[in-house]
Each structure stands twice: as C-alpha cells, then as structure tokens.
Tab-separated table of C-alpha atoms and ligand atoms in Angstrom:
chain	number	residue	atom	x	y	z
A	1	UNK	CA	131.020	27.476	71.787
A	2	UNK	CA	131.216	28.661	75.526
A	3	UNK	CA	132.517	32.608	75.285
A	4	UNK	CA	134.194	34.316	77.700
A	5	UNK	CA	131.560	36.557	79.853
A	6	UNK	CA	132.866	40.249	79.870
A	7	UNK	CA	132.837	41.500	83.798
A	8	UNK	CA	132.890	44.574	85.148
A	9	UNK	CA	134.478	47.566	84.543
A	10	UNK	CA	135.142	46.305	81.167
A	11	UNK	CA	133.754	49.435	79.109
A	12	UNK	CA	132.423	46.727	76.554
A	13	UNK	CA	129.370	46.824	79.272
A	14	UNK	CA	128.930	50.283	79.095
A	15	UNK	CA	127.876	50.534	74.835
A	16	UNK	CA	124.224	50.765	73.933
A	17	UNK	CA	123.736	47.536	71.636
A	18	UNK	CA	122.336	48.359	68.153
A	19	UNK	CA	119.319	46.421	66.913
A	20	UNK	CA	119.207	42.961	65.021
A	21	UNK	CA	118.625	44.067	61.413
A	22	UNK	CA	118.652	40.662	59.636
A	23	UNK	CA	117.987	37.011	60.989
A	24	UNK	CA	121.238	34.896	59.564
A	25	UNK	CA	123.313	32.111	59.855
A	26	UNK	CA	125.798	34.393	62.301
A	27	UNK	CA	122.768	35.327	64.662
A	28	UNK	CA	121.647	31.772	64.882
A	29	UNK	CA	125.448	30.768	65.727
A	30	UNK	CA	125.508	33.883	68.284
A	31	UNK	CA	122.135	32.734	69.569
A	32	UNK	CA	123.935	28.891	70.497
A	33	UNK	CA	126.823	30.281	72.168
A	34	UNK	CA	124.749	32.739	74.009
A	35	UNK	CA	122.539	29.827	75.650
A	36	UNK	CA	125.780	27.347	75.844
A	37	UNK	CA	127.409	30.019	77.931
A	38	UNK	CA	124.432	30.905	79.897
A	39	UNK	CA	123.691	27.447	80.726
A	40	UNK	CA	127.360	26.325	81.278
A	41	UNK	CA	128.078	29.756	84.070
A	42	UNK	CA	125.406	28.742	85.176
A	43	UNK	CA	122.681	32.096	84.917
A	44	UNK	CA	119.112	32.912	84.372
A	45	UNK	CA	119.986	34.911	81.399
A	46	UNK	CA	122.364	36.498	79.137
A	47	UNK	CA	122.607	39.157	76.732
A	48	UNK	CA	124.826	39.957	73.915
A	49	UNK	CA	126.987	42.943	74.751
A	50	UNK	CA	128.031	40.471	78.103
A	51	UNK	CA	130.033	38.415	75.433
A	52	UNK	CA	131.036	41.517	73.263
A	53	UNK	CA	128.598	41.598	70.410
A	54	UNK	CA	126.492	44.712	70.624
A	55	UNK	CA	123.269	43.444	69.020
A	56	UNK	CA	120.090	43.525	70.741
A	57	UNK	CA	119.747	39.859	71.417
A	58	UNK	CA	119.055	38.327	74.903
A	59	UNK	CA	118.911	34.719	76.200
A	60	UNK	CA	117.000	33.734	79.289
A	61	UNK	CA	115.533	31.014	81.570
A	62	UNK	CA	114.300	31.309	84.571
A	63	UNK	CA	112.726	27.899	85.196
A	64	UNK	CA	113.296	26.199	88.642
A	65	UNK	CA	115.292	23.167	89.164
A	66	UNK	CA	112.361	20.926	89.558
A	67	UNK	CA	111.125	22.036	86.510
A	68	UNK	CA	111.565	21.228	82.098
A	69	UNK	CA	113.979	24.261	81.233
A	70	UNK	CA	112.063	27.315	79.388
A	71	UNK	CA	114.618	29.089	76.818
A	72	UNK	CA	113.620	32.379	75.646
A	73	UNK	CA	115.377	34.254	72.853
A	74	UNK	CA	114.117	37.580	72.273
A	75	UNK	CA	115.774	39.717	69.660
A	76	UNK	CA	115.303	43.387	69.570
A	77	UNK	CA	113.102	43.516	72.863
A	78	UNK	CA	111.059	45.763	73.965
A	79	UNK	CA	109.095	46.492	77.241
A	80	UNK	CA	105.627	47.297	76.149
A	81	UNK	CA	103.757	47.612	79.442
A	82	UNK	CA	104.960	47.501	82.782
A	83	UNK	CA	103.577	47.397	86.015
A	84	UNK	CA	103.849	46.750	90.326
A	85	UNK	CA	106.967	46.893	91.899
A	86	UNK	CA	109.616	44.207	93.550
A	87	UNK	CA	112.696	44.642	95.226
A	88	UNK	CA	114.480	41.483	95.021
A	89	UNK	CA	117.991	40.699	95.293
A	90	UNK	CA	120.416	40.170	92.305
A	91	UNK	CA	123.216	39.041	90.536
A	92	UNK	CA	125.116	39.182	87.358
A	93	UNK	CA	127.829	37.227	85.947
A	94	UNK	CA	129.467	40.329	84.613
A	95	UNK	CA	129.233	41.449	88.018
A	96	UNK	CA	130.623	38.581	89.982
A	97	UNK	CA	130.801	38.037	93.754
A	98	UNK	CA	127.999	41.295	94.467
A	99	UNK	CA	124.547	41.309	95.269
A	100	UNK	CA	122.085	43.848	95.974
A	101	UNK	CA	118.357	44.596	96.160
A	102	UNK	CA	117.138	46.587	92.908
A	103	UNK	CA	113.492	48.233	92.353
A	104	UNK	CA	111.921	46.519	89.284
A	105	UNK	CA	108.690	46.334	87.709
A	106	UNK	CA	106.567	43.164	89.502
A	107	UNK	CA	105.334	42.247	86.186
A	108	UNK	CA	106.487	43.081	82.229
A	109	UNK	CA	105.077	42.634	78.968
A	110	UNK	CA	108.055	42.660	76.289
A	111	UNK	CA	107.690	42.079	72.292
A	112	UNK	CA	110.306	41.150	70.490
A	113	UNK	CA	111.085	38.652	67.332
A	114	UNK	CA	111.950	35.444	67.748
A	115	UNK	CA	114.612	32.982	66.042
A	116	UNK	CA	112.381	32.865	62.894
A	117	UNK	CA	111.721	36.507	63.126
A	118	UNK	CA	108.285	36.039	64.236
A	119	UNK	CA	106.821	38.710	66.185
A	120	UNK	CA	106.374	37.724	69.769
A	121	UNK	CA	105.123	38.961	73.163
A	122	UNK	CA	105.721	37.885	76.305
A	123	UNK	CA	103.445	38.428	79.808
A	124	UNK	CA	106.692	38.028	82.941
A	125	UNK	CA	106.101	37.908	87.057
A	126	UNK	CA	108.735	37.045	89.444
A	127	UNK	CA	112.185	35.859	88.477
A	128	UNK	CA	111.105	35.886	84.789
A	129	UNK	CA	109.810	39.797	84.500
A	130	UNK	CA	113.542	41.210	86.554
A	131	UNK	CA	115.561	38.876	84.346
A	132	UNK	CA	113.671	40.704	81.447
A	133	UNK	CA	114.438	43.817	83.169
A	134	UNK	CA	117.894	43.093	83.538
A	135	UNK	CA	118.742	41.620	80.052
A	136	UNK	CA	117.221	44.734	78.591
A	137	UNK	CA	119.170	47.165	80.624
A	138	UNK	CA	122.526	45.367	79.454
A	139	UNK	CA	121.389	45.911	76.001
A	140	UNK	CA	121.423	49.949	77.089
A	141	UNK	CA	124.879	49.612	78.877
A	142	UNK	CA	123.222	49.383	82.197
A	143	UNK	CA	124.110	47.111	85.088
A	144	UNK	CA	122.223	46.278	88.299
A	145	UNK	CA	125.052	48.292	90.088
A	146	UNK	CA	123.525	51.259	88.223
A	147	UNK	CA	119.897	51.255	90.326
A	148	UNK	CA	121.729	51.521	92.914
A	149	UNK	CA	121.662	54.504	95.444
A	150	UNK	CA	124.573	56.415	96.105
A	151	UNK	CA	125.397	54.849	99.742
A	152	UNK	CA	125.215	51.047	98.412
A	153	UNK	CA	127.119	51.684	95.193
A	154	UNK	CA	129.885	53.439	97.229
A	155	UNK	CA	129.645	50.051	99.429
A	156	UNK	CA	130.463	48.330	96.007
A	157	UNK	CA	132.808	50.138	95.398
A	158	UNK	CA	134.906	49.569	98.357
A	159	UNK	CA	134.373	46.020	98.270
A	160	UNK	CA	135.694	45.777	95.004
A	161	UNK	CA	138.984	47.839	95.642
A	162	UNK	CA	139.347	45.597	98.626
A	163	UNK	CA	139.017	42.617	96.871
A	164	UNK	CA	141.496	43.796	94.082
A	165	UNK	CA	144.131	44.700	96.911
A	166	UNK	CA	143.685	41.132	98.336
A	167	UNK	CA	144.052	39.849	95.227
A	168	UNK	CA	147.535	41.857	94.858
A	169	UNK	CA	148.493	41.377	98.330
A	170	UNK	CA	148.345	37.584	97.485
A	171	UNK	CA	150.619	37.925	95.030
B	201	GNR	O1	122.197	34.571	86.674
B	201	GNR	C1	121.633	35.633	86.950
B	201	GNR	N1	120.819	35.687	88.031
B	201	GNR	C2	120.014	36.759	88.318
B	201	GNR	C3	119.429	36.796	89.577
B	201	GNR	C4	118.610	37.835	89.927
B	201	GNR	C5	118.363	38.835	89.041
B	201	GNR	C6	118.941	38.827	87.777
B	201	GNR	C7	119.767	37.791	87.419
B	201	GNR	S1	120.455	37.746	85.835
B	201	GNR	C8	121.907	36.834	86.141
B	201	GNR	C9	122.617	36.507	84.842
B	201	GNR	C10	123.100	37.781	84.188
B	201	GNR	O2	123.982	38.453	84.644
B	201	GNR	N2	122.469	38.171	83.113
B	201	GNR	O3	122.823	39.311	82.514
B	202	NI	NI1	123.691	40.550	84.061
C-alpha cells in the first residue's frame, strides 16, 4: 500500500525513531509499503518516521536508470566507519520543492539487520553513502534543512512562507 509521505514541518519528522526489536509479519508489511511508496514518489530512499512509524527501518536505492534496481532494507542501522567528504546537492520528499548542498561523508560503512534479521554491512560512495546519510538522520529527527548554515536555512525559510502566501493568495 502507497502511504502518504509526511512533509515538513509536520513534527512527526522531528521524533527520534526507536529501534526494531522483533522481525514480524507487521515489519515485513511496513517494509512493502515503505519500498511501494518510495518507488511510486519516485525517491532514492525512504525511512520510516517519513510515513509515521518511528522504527528504525530505512528503504533505499540508488541505482541509475540504465541500471537492474538495487533495494536495500536496513533495519536498525548504524554508521560504523566513515570517511572523505562531498558536498552534493539534495532533496527530500518530506521536504518538497527545496534543494541545497549538504557536507556528507564521501564514503560510509553501515551495519544493520536485514529482512531475515541477518546481520549485514554495507561499504557506500556517491549517491549510495549520502542516501545512507540521509535515511539515518531521519531516523534521529533530522532533515537535510538541518546541515544547513544559518544564511541558507533563513533562505528556506523565506521561500517557504512565500510559497505558502502564494498558495493563499490563490485562493
Ligand atoms: O529522493 C531522494 N533523493 C535524494 C537526493 C539527494 C540526496 C538525498 C536524497 S534522498 C531523497 C528521498 C528522501 O527524502 N528520503 O528520505
Ligand atoms: Ni528525506
């Protein structure tokens, strides 16, 4: 089932997520709407907390369009080792019609547990290591908007209360 992605400044985004304690019918059912939803917005990724569920649980893939799609679940995830740095522009479909730069490792290492509640680890560059990034800092309440410095997120901001007055002025 497609569910409805929570945007900002819905205080849903704002709750630290609490981790996965058992594997069960109702996380493999959160797990398919997670990925529907991701894949129907469209995004590279999704976590939990952006649909209202406060679990530790993210979705992501970042393969290209050329490519065979790459689905990652990782429950419970955890940067292990981090390294580099990248300053790449971003999105977020809780955050929709913004995008800014935002300082990132270059390159992760995250564990986590998989679907079967095998242990797993997984070595990200690129696209793949920010969307980690990013899906991680949702599960702490964080947005992208949150990296940012003063000066841009004041920019936000204003763009936002703009668009909101547009929106009324249309009315
Ligand atoms: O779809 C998404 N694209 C994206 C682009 C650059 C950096 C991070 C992302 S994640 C985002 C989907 C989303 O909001 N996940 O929480
Ligand atoms: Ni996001």
């Amino acid at each position: 089932m497609i569910r409805t992605i929570l945007t900002y400044p819905n205080p849903e985004l704002k709750k630290k997520s609490a981790p996965v304690a058992v594997i069960n019918d109702s996380l493999q059912q959160l797990v398919k709407d997670m990925t529907e939803t991701m894949y129907d917005a469209p995004g590279v990724g999704l976590a939990a907390p952006q649909i209202g569920v406060h679990q530790r649980v993210i979705v992501i893939d970042a393969s290209a369009k050329d490519e065979p799609s790459e689905l990652i679940v990782a429950i419970n995830p955890v940067i292990v080792h981090a390294e580099g740095e990248s300053y790449e522009e971003e999105g977020c479909l809780s955050v929709p019609g913004y995008a800014a730069n935002v300082r990132r490792h270059a390159s992760v290492v995250v564990k986590g547990l998989d679907l079967d509640g095998n242990e797993k680890s997984w070595r990200a560059e690129d696209l793949l290591a920010i969307a980690f990034q990013h899906e991680i800092d949702h599960l702490d309440g964080v947005l992208f908007v949150d990296h940012l410095s003063p000066l841009k997120r004041d920019l936000f901001h204003r763009k936002l209360r703009k668009a909101a007055e547009e929106k009324r002025d249309a009315k």
